[in-house]
Protein backbone atom coordinates (compact mmCIF):
# COMPACT_ATOMS: atom_id res chain seq x y z
CA MET A 1 6.49 -23.52 100.31
CA SER A 2 7.19 -23.46 96.61
CA ILE A 3 9.19 -26.39 94.91
CA VAL A 4 11.51 -25.70 92.53
CA LEU A 5 11.19 -28.10 89.29
CA SER A 6 14.73 -29.85 90.09
CA GLU A 7 13.30 -31.38 93.39
CA THR A 8 10.10 -33.11 91.04
CA LYS A 9 12.93 -35.24 89.14
CA TRP A 10 11.14 -34.82 85.99
CA HIS A 11 11.51 -37.80 83.58
CA PRO A 12 9.73 -38.77 80.72
CA ARG A 13 8.74 -42.33 81.20
CA ARG A 14 7.55 -41.32 84.36
CA GLU A 15 5.19 -38.96 82.36
CA ARG A 16 4.27 -41.72 80.35
CA LYS A 17 3.13 -43.92 83.13
CA MET A 18 0.86 -41.45 84.34
CA SER A 19 -0.89 -41.64 80.39
CA GLU A 20 -3.39 -43.76 82.34
CA ILE A 21 -4.41 -41.61 85.14
CA ARG A 22 -4.45 -38.31 83.16
CA ASN A 23 -6.78 -40.37 80.79
CA GLN A 24 -9.43 -40.89 83.69
CA ALA A 25 -9.02 -37.58 84.82
CA ILE A 26 -9.59 -36.43 81.70
CA MET A 27 -12.89 -38.66 81.55
CA ASP A 28 -13.75 -37.19 84.98
CA VAL A 29 -13.75 -33.90 83.20
CA ILE A 30 -16.27 -35.18 80.24
CA LYS A 31 -18.59 -36.48 82.52
CA ASN A 32 -18.79 -33.77 84.52
CA CYS A 33 -19.12 -31.54 81.93
CA ILE A 34 -21.93 -33.22 80.06
CA SER A 35 -24.35 -33.59 84.07
CA LYS A 36 -23.59 -29.63 84.18
CA LYS A 37 -24.13 -28.88 80.40
CA ASN A 38 -26.35 -31.39 78.95
CA ASN A 39 -27.53 -30.21 75.57
CA ASP A 40 -26.48 -31.45 71.82
CA ILE A 41 -23.25 -29.32 71.24
CA PRO A 42 -20.09 -31.30 71.00
CA PHE A 43 -17.23 -30.65 73.10
CA TYR A 44 -13.12 -30.76 73.96
CA VAL A 45 -11.49 -31.23 76.60
CA ALA A 46 -7.98 -29.63 76.35
CA ASP A 47 -5.35 -30.76 78.52
CA PHE A 48 -2.79 -28.55 78.69
CA SER A 49 -0.47 -30.92 81.04
CA ASP A 50 0.11 -33.08 77.61
CA ILE A 51 1.17 -29.77 76.08
CA LEU A 52 3.79 -29.15 78.92
CA PHE A 53 5.19 -32.96 78.42
CA LYS A 54 5.34 -32.34 74.75
CA CYS A 55 7.21 -29.10 75.03
CA ARG A 56 9.45 -30.91 78.01
CA TYR A 57 10.31 -34.13 75.85
CA TRP A 58 10.92 -31.66 72.91
CA LYS A 59 13.70 -30.01 74.71
CA SER A 60 14.95 -33.34 75.99
CA LYS A 61 15.37 -34.87 72.37
CA LEU A 62 16.41 -32.10 70.69
CA GLN A 63 18.56 -29.61 72.56
CA ARG A 64 19.61 -28.08 69.99
CA VAL A 65 16.40 -27.44 67.85
CA GLU A 66 13.96 -24.46 68.88
CA PRO A 67 10.12 -25.31 68.24
CA PHE A 68 8.19 -22.82 66.28
CA TYR A 69 4.86 -24.70 66.52
CA ALA A 70 2.63 -24.40 63.30
CA VAL A 71 -0.35 -22.23 64.49
CA LYS A 72 -2.44 -23.82 61.24
CA CYS A 73 -2.39 -27.43 63.44
CA ASN A 74 -4.55 -25.67 66.30
CA SER A 75 -5.49 -21.94 66.48
CA ASP A 76 -6.87 -22.08 69.59
CA PRO A 77 -6.25 -18.89 71.47
CA MET A 78 -5.68 -20.58 74.72
CA LEU A 79 -3.58 -23.18 73.27
CA LEU A 80 -1.37 -20.03 71.78
CA ASN A 81 -0.87 -18.10 74.62
CA LEU A 82 0.42 -21.27 76.94
CA LEU A 83 2.65 -21.68 74.21
CA VAL A 84 3.70 -17.93 74.40
CA SER A 85 3.81 -18.40 78.33
CA LEU A 86 5.97 -21.04 77.54
CA GLY A 87 8.21 -19.24 75.10
CA ILE A 88 7.59 -21.36 71.54
CA ARG A 89 7.75 -19.78 69.03
CA PHE A 90 5.43 -20.30 66.10
CA ASP A 91 5.32 -20.74 62.42
CA CYS A 92 2.55 -18.67 60.35
CA ALA A 93 1.43 -18.92 56.57
CA SER A 94 -1.10 -16.11 56.70
CA LYS A 95 -2.21 -12.34 57.81
CA GLY A 96 -4.81 -14.12 60.14
CA GLU A 97 -1.89 -16.58 61.77
CA ILE A 98 0.32 -13.46 61.94
CA ASP A 99 -2.50 -12.10 63.83
CA ALA A 100 -3.21 -14.69 66.18
CA ALA A 101 0.16 -15.02 67.54
CA LEU A 102 0.88 -11.92 67.97
CA GLY A 103 -2.27 -11.53 69.91
CA ALA A 104 -1.42 -14.32 71.94
CA GLY A 105 2.10 -11.99 73.09
CA ALA A 106 4.36 -13.67 70.23
CA GLU A 107 6.79 -10.42 69.35
CA PRO A 108 7.22 -10.16 66.00
CA SER A 109 10.68 -11.75 66.14
CA ASP A 110 8.52 -15.23 67.34
CA ILE A 111 7.52 -15.86 63.54
CA ILE A 112 8.48 -16.83 60.38
CA TYR A 113 6.18 -16.39 58.00
CA ALA A 114 6.87 -20.19 56.28
CA HIS A 115 4.33 -19.81 53.31
CA PRO A 116 6.76 -19.88 49.89
CA PHE A 117 3.46 -17.75 48.01
CA LYS A 118 2.54 -15.04 49.42
CA SER A 119 0.07 -12.33 48.72
CA ASN A 120 0.45 -8.66 47.98
CA THR A 121 -1.77 -8.03 50.87
CA PHE A 122 -0.41 -10.17 53.28
CA LEU A 123 3.02 -9.32 52.23
CA ARG A 124 2.65 -5.41 53.09
CA TYR A 125 0.61 -6.59 56.26
CA ALA A 126 4.10 -8.50 57.80
CA ALA A 127 6.20 -5.84 57.18
CA SER A 128 3.71 -3.03 58.65
CA VAL A 129 4.22 -5.44 61.44
CA ASN A 130 7.90 -6.51 61.15
CA VAL A 131 7.59 -9.97 60.68
CA ASP A 132 10.93 -10.17 58.47
CA LEU A 133 11.67 -14.20 58.40
CA MET A 134 10.11 -15.45 55.61
CA THR A 135 10.49 -18.68 53.21
CA PHE A 136 10.64 -18.84 49.43
CA ASP A 137 11.27 -21.65 46.50
CA CYS A 138 10.87 -19.54 43.35
CA GLU A 139 11.96 -16.71 41.11
CA GLN A 140 8.10 -14.84 40.87
CA GLU A 141 8.55 -14.67 44.77
CA LEU A 142 11.72 -12.79 45.42
CA ILE A 143 10.47 -10.26 42.71
CA LYS A 144 7.53 -9.70 44.89
CA ILE A 145 9.69 -9.50 47.94
CA LYS A 146 12.14 -7.08 46.02
CA ARG A 147 9.09 -4.79 45.40
CA ILE A 148 7.29 -4.93 48.16
CA PHE A 149 9.21 -5.72 51.36
CA PRO A 150 12.98 -6.14 50.32
CA GLN A 151 14.27 -5.34 53.84
CA ALA A 152 12.89 -9.15 54.55
CA ARG A 153 15.12 -11.72 56.10
CA LEU A 154 14.61 -14.99 53.33
CA VAL A 155 14.95 -18.90 53.85
CA ILE A 156 15.22 -20.77 50.63
CA ARG A 157 12.50 -23.51 50.73
CA ILE A 158 13.97 -26.96 49.47
CA SER A 159 12.12 -29.83 48.11
CA ILE A 160 12.66 -32.99 49.98
CA PRO A 161 11.48 -35.82 46.85
CA ASN A 162 10.16 -39.31 47.18
CA VAL A 163 9.48 -39.50 51.42
CA PRO A 164 6.87 -41.60 51.96
CA ALA A 165 4.87 -39.72 54.24
CA ALA A 166 0.50 -39.45 55.37
CA PHE A 167 0.96 -35.69 53.36
CA PRO A 168 3.51 -35.32 51.39
CA LEU A 169 4.60 -31.72 50.11
CA SER A 170 7.30 -32.19 48.14
CA ASN A 171 4.82 -31.89 44.83
CA LYS A 172 3.63 -28.44 46.10
CA PHE A 173 6.24 -26.42 47.57
CA GLY A 174 10.21 -26.40 47.41
CA CYS A 175 12.53 -26.11 44.61
CA THR A 176 15.12 -28.33 43.21
CA MET A 177 18.85 -28.42 44.03
CA LYS A 178 19.95 -27.64 40.54
CA ASP A 179 17.07 -24.31 40.63
CA ALA A 180 18.23 -23.39 44.33
CA GLN A 181 21.31 -22.18 42.76
CA LYS A 182 19.87 -20.10 40.48
CA LEU A 183 17.32 -18.74 43.21
CA LEU A 184 20.40 -17.19 45.22
CA VAL A 185 22.52 -16.25 42.24
CA LEU A 186 18.84 -13.89 41.49
CA ALA A 187 18.61 -13.69 45.11
CA GLN A 188 22.06 -11.61 45.70
CA ASN A 189 21.20 -9.89 42.12
CA LEU A 190 18.22 -8.17 44.07
CA ASP A 191 20.50 -7.60 46.68
CA LEU A 192 18.24 -9.64 49.34
CA ASN A 193 19.34 -10.68 52.44
CA VAL A 194 18.94 -14.67 52.15
CA ILE A 195 19.65 -16.51 55.94
CA GLY A 196 19.52 -20.08 55.64
CA VAL A 197 17.22 -22.78 54.30
CA SER A 198 14.48 -24.78 54.90
CA PHE A 199 12.25 -28.22 53.66
CA HIS A 200 9.55 -29.58 55.02
CA VAL A 201 9.78 -33.67 54.44
CA GLY A 202 6.04 -33.98 54.68
CA SER A 203 3.19 -34.26 57.59
CA LEU A 204 3.31 -37.67 59.08
CA CYS A 205 6.55 -38.34 57.83
CA GLU A 206 7.18 -42.80 57.93
CA GLN A 207 10.54 -42.36 57.53
CA PRO A 208 12.49 -41.15 60.21
CA PHE A 209 15.99 -41.28 57.74
CA ALA A 210 14.93 -38.75 55.59
CA TYR A 211 15.75 -35.77 58.37
CA ALA A 212 19.17 -37.14 57.96
CA ARG A 213 18.85 -36.81 54.04
CA ALA A 214 17.42 -33.67 53.84
CA ILE A 215 19.78 -31.73 56.40
CA GLY A 216 22.17 -33.21 54.43
CA MET A 217 20.98 -32.08 51.02
CA ALA A 218 20.41 -28.08 53.48
CA LYS A 219 24.37 -28.69 54.11
CA GLU A 220 24.70 -29.17 50.34
CA VAL A 221 22.85 -25.21 49.57
CA PHE A 222 25.02 -23.90 52.82
CA ASP A 223 27.85 -24.50 50.43
CA MET A 224 26.36 -23.65 47.20
CA ALA A 225 25.36 -19.76 49.33
CA ASP A 226 29.68 -19.73 50.44
CA ASP A 227 30.39 -19.88 46.62
CA ILE A 228 28.06 -17.27 45.88
CA GLY A 229 28.82 -14.55 48.25
CA TYR A 230 26.23 -15.44 51.33
CA HIS A 231 27.29 -16.79 54.96
CA PHE A 232 23.45 -18.62 56.18
CA THR A 233 23.14 -18.83 59.42
CA LEU A 234 19.64 -20.46 59.88
CA LEU A 235 18.18 -24.42 59.09
CA ASP A 236 14.60 -24.80 59.08
CA LEU A 237 13.72 -28.63 59.74
CA GLY A 238 9.96 -28.20 59.20
CA GLY A 239 7.57 -30.59 60.42
CA GLY A 240 6.15 -33.86 60.20
CA PHE A 241 6.52 -35.20 63.87
CA PRO A 242 3.93 -37.02 64.94
CA GLY A 243 1.86 -36.69 68.05
CA SER A 244 -0.91 -38.78 68.66
CA THR A 245 -0.59 -40.70 72.00
CA GLY A 246 1.99 -44.12 70.94
CA SER A 247 3.69 -42.13 68.97
CA LEU A 248 6.82 -41.35 70.93
CA ASP A 249 8.88 -43.88 69.47
CA ILE A 250 8.76 -43.06 66.35
CA PHE A 251 9.80 -39.72 67.44
CA ASP A 252 12.62 -40.97 69.08
CA LYS A 253 13.85 -42.18 65.99
CA MET A 254 13.51 -38.94 64.19
CA CYS A 255 15.52 -37.48 66.67
CA TYR A 256 17.85 -39.66 66.83
CA TYR A 257 18.47 -39.39 62.74
CA ILE A 258 18.44 -35.33 63.24
CA ASN A 259 21.05 -35.04 66.23
CA GLU A 260 23.09 -37.41 63.77
CA ALA A 261 22.98 -35.13 61.35
CA LEU A 262 23.32 -31.97 62.68
CA ASP A 263 26.49 -33.88 64.46
CA GLU A 264 27.69 -33.72 61.33
CA HIS A 265 26.66 -30.93 58.62
CA PHE A 266 26.11 -28.26 61.74
CA PRO A 267 27.98 -28.94 64.64
CA GLU A 268 27.54 -27.49 67.96
CA GLY A 269 29.31 -23.98 67.70
CA CYS A 270 28.81 -23.36 64.13
CA GLY A 271 26.97 -20.17 64.45
CA VAL A 272 23.97 -21.99 62.69
CA ARG A 273 20.32 -21.44 64.82
CA VAL A 274 18.24 -24.32 63.76
CA ILE A 275 14.57 -24.20 64.20
CA ALA A 276 11.83 -26.51 63.76
CA GLU A 277 8.08 -26.34 62.96
CA PRO A 278 6.27 -29.05 65.13
CA GLY A 279 2.15 -28.81 65.12
CA CYS A 280 0.83 -31.51 65.24
CA TYR A 281 3.16 -32.72 67.44
CA VAL A 282 2.33 -30.34 70.24
CA ALA A 283 -1.30 -30.58 69.84
CA CYS A 284 -2.78 -34.13 68.86
CA SER A 285 -2.87 -35.42 71.80
CA SER A 286 -3.48 -32.94 74.19
CA TYR A 287 -7.39 -32.57 72.63
CA THR A 288 -10.06 -34.94 72.91
CA LEU A 289 -13.34 -35.01 72.09
CA CYS A 290 -16.71 -35.74 73.08
CA CYS A 291 -19.64 -36.02 70.41
CA LYS A 292 -23.22 -37.19 71.35
CA VAL A 293 -25.52 -39.66 69.52
CA LEU A 294 -28.71 -37.77 68.10
CA GLY A 295 -29.79 -40.42 66.20
CA LYS A 296 -29.99 -43.98 65.07
CA LYS A 297 -31.22 -46.92 62.78
CA LEU A 298 -30.65 -50.16 62.57
CA THR A 299 -30.40 -51.92 59.12
CA SER A 300 -29.54 -55.34 57.88
CA ASP A 301 -28.00 -56.84 54.66
CA GLU A 302 -30.66 -59.08 52.61
CA ASP A 303 -28.94 -62.05 53.10
CA THR A 304 -29.33 -62.12 57.18
CA ALA A 305 -31.98 -64.72 57.60
CA ASP A 306 -29.36 -66.71 59.44
CA GLY A 307 -29.24 -64.68 62.29
CA ASP A 308 -25.47 -63.48 62.29
CA ILE A 309 -25.84 -60.11 64.27
CA TYR A 310 -22.50 -58.60 62.63
CA LYS A 311 -24.35 -59.02 59.81
CA LYS A 312 -26.69 -56.16 61.16
CA LYS A 313 -25.15 -52.28 60.88
CA CYS A 314 -26.24 -49.90 63.20
CA PHE A 315 -26.42 -46.42 62.06
CA TYR A 316 -25.20 -43.28 64.72
CA TYR A 317 -26.22 -40.05 63.60
CA LEU A 318 -23.92 -37.94 65.99
CA ASN A 319 -23.27 -33.88 66.87
CA ASP A 320 -20.53 -33.31 64.80
CA GLY A 321 -19.28 -34.65 61.46
CA ALA A 322 -16.71 -34.15 58.28
CA TYR A 323 -17.54 -30.52 58.40
CA GLY A 324 -16.97 -30.37 61.88
CA SER A 325 -13.80 -31.87 63.47
CA PHE A 326 -14.05 -34.88 61.34
CA GLY A 327 -12.69 -33.17 57.89
CA TYR A 328 -10.30 -34.23 55.51
CA GLY A 329 -7.72 -36.82 56.47
CA PHE A 330 -8.42 -36.25 60.25
CA GLU A 331 -8.34 -40.09 60.27
CA LYS A 332 -4.13 -39.76 59.88
CA TYR A 333 -3.93 -38.46 63.27
CA GLY A 334 -4.60 -41.79 65.55
CA TYR A 335 -8.15 -41.01 66.62
CA ARG A 336 -9.29 -43.55 68.71
CA ILE A 337 -12.95 -44.45 69.24
CA LYS A 338 -14.52 -44.79 73.55
CA PRO A 339 -18.08 -45.61 73.87
CA LEU A 340 -18.48 -43.27 76.76
CA LEU A 341 -20.18 -46.08 78.67
CA SER A 342 -19.30 -48.20 81.81
CA LYS A 343 -17.70 -51.69 81.79
CA SER A 344 -21.31 -53.62 82.88
CA GLN A 345 -22.70 -51.41 79.97
CA GLN A 346 -20.10 -53.05 77.67
CA ALA A 347 -20.25 -56.04 78.67
CA SER A 348 -24.25 -56.63 78.16
CA ARG A 349 -24.93 -55.16 74.92
CA PRO A 350 -23.89 -56.61 71.50
CA VAL A 351 -21.77 -55.43 69.22
CA LEU A 352 -22.71 -54.30 66.42
CA ARG A 353 -21.14 -53.28 63.48
CA SER A 354 -21.62 -49.58 62.83
CA LYS A 355 -21.30 -46.81 60.94
CA LEU A 356 -20.94 -43.04 62.59
CA TRP A 357 -22.69 -40.25 60.48
CA GLY A 358 -21.98 -36.72 61.11
CA ALA A 359 -24.47 -34.26 61.87
CA THR A 360 -25.60 -32.47 58.28
CA CYS A 361 -27.77 -33.22 55.64
CA CYS A 362 -24.81 -34.41 53.70
CA SER A 363 -25.08 -37.63 51.89
CA SER A 364 -20.83 -37.86 52.39
CA ASP A 365 -20.86 -36.07 55.91
CA TYR A 366 -19.40 -39.64 57.52
CA ILE A 367 -17.28 -40.13 60.60
CA VAL A 368 -16.44 -44.29 60.04
CA GLU A 369 -17.45 -46.32 57.17
CA ASP A 370 -17.22 -49.24 59.25
CA CYS A 371 -16.65 -50.10 63.19
CA LEU A 372 -17.73 -52.61 65.70
CA LEU A 373 -19.25 -50.77 68.62
CA PRO A 374 -21.63 -51.87 71.67
CA GLU A 375 -24.91 -51.04 70.88
CA MET A 376 -25.20 -47.35 72.17
CA GLU A 377 -28.67 -45.84 72.49
CA VAL A 378 -29.79 -42.17 71.47
CA GLY A 379 -28.20 -39.49 74.07
CA GLU A 380 -24.78 -41.88 74.90
CA TYR A 381 -21.59 -40.51 74.30
CA ILE A 382 -18.83 -40.91 72.24
CA VAL A 383 -14.91 -40.21 72.86
CA PHE A 384 -12.33 -39.63 70.27
CA ASP A 385 -9.23 -38.64 71.99
CA ASN A 386 -5.75 -37.92 69.55
CA MET A 387 -8.00 -34.96 67.94
CA GLY A 388 -5.93 -32.15 68.61
CA ALA A 389 -4.50 -31.78 65.26
CA TYR A 390 -6.47 -30.18 62.24
CA THR A 391 -9.68 -30.70 63.55
CA ARG A 392 -10.56 -27.46 65.66
CA SER A 393 -8.32 -25.20 62.29
CA LEU A 394 -10.87 -26.88 59.72
CA THR A 395 -14.32 -26.82 60.99
CA THR A 396 -16.76 -24.89 58.33
CA GLY A 397 -20.34 -24.23 60.44
CA PHE A 398 -22.10 -26.15 57.12
CA ASN A 399 -25.53 -26.23 58.04
CA GLY A 400 -25.87 -24.01 60.29
CA PHE A 401 -23.96 -26.56 63.00
CA PRO A 402 -21.50 -24.96 65.61
CA MET A 403 -18.30 -25.47 66.44
CA PRO A 404 -17.68 -27.19 69.34
CA LEU A 405 -17.05 -25.90 72.99
CA THR A 406 -14.17 -26.29 74.57
CA HIS A 407 -13.04 -26.81 78.00
CA TYR A 408 -9.29 -26.44 79.50
CA VAL A 409 -7.83 -28.69 82.46
CA PHE A 410 -4.21 -27.40 83.71
CA PRO A 411 -3.41 -29.88 84.89
CA PRO A 412 -5.75 -32.36 85.73
CA GLN A 413 -5.89 -32.60 89.50
CA SER A 414 -6.39 -35.65 89.71
CA ALA A 415 -3.98 -36.68 87.67
CA TYR A 416 -1.36 -35.56 90.51
CA LYS A 417 -3.37 -36.13 94.00
CA ASN A 418 -0.70 -37.63 95.16
CA ASP A 419 1.70 -35.72 93.68
CA LYS A 420 4.00 -32.32 94.17
CA LEU A 421 3.48 -30.40 91.49
CA PRO A 422 5.43 -27.75 91.23
CA PRO A 423 3.86 -23.86 90.21
CA PHE A 424 3.53 -23.32 87.02
CA GLU A 425 6.67 -20.86 86.75
CA ASP A 426 9.49 -23.31 86.93
CA TYR A 427 7.29 -24.94 84.22
CA CYS A 428 8.65 -21.88 82.13
CA LYS A 429 12.08 -21.39 83.76
CA ASP A 430 13.13 -25.04 82.75
CA LEU A 431 11.63 -24.67 79.67
CA GLY A 432 14.07 -21.24 79.29
CA SER A 433 10.96 -18.93 79.44
CA ASN A 434 9.86 -16.10 81.93
CA ARG A 435 6.98 -14.91 80.30
CA LEU A 436 3.88 -15.55 82.14
CA LYS A 437 1.79 -12.79 80.66
CA ALA A 438 -0.45 -15.07 78.61
CA PHE A 439 -1.02 -17.49 81.18
CA VAL A 440 -2.71 -14.98 82.96
CA LYS A 441 -4.80 -14.92 80.60
CA ILE A 442 -5.34 -19.16 80.62
CA GLN A 443 -6.03 -18.62 84.40
CA ASP A 444 -8.36 -15.83 84.79
CA TYR A 445 -10.44 -17.86 81.99
CA ILE A 446 -10.36 -21.45 84.17
CA CYS A 447 -10.49 -19.35 86.73
CA HIS A 448 -14.07 -17.60 86.22
CA ASP A 449 -15.57 -20.51 84.04
CA ASP A 450 -18.32 -21.86 85.77
CA SER A 451 -18.99 -25.19 83.89
CA ASN A 452 -15.17 -25.79 84.90
CA ASP A 453 -15.40 -25.18 88.88
CA ASP A 454 -13.35 -27.47 90.92
CA LEU A 455 -11.78 -29.08 87.87
CA PHE A 456 -8.40 -26.82 87.35
CA ARG A 457 -5.29 -25.95 89.09
CA LYS A 458 -5.85 -22.21 90.18
CA GLY A 459 -2.25 -20.97 91.51
């Protein structure tokens, strides 16, 4: 008998309590993959039940804000297929990302081309596939759009200065409030269709109140547009939302300030559609990376005659690194190191100061400069969680090392073995979607992945 979603009495706190069970399920999958695939290629385990949780939690906290997933964060085709099934739309920044979203089953109307600077070729391509919603922040871009794609629906991107964030963006994109008025006048003179305002407070924003200030600034631009003769209908809140395990508290604060500011400046029923561009929030905590120790070397400082073990340092050489999953800035997304050892192994081994090196020959290819780990042996594994954001998408293949494989858990059966799990269709309906075609691709892949037999829900 089919179980309707309302009978499951889903609640965010209940889902959060299942994190330990979910983590154990992921570890079960990792150990199974190691036993079946005993080779030297690193691999991810993608827990798609975590994606479901994030999407539902977003809807519970930001009911008026439509998420447009930032494809640049993690363009895994299976992830994009899942998001299409759930009715999530997409923020794309290039022809390749537009192709990826369309290939996953998205409609052109599901995409915002949210790069303020677009090449002539990419702009022509967007016009050819009818992706007509896009951002701009300067005069030259308006003139380019007028020449190539004058039918586009445009969103002016404003800069939000002085916001503490892991990756500030106001120094690269966005116009000042003073320039916004000049640009809107120019756009009107060019007979271009500007429909709204966008901003980005910076990736991994550290100041939840920044969203309220940015929404207030956007309202000023809406008022400017009214005076000029435009009637804006779209507000894009950009990204900046955290997604690592344990980050929901700061996300809750962001939601509080966003909802308060929307109620003040863009009350429900005002006719303004509100969207946002979460990337890390959706993907970060759902991907776990498993790396193998390919080599080790024990070093010591010259002044360790006293035998202090913590003055010794062990170098470990892993099968992934800075040119793979551990690219620029990965440490800011909340990774955690977990040696794949039993409790008895951890208790019996000395704890050493350690440095984790990447796989390539480059001397700059290291993962962690200094950490404490139980002594590991060659052939053992180290697990890193919170590895779904800006990891797969930044791999280079340098030195001929392969990109990690990905195994998909949807959802891990062991996490729900004492629970009645509703059909996937009910999750889609709960999120306002009935688009199951893309999910069929995921199920088909899972059901025919011999390495993952009996680890996945198949029906």
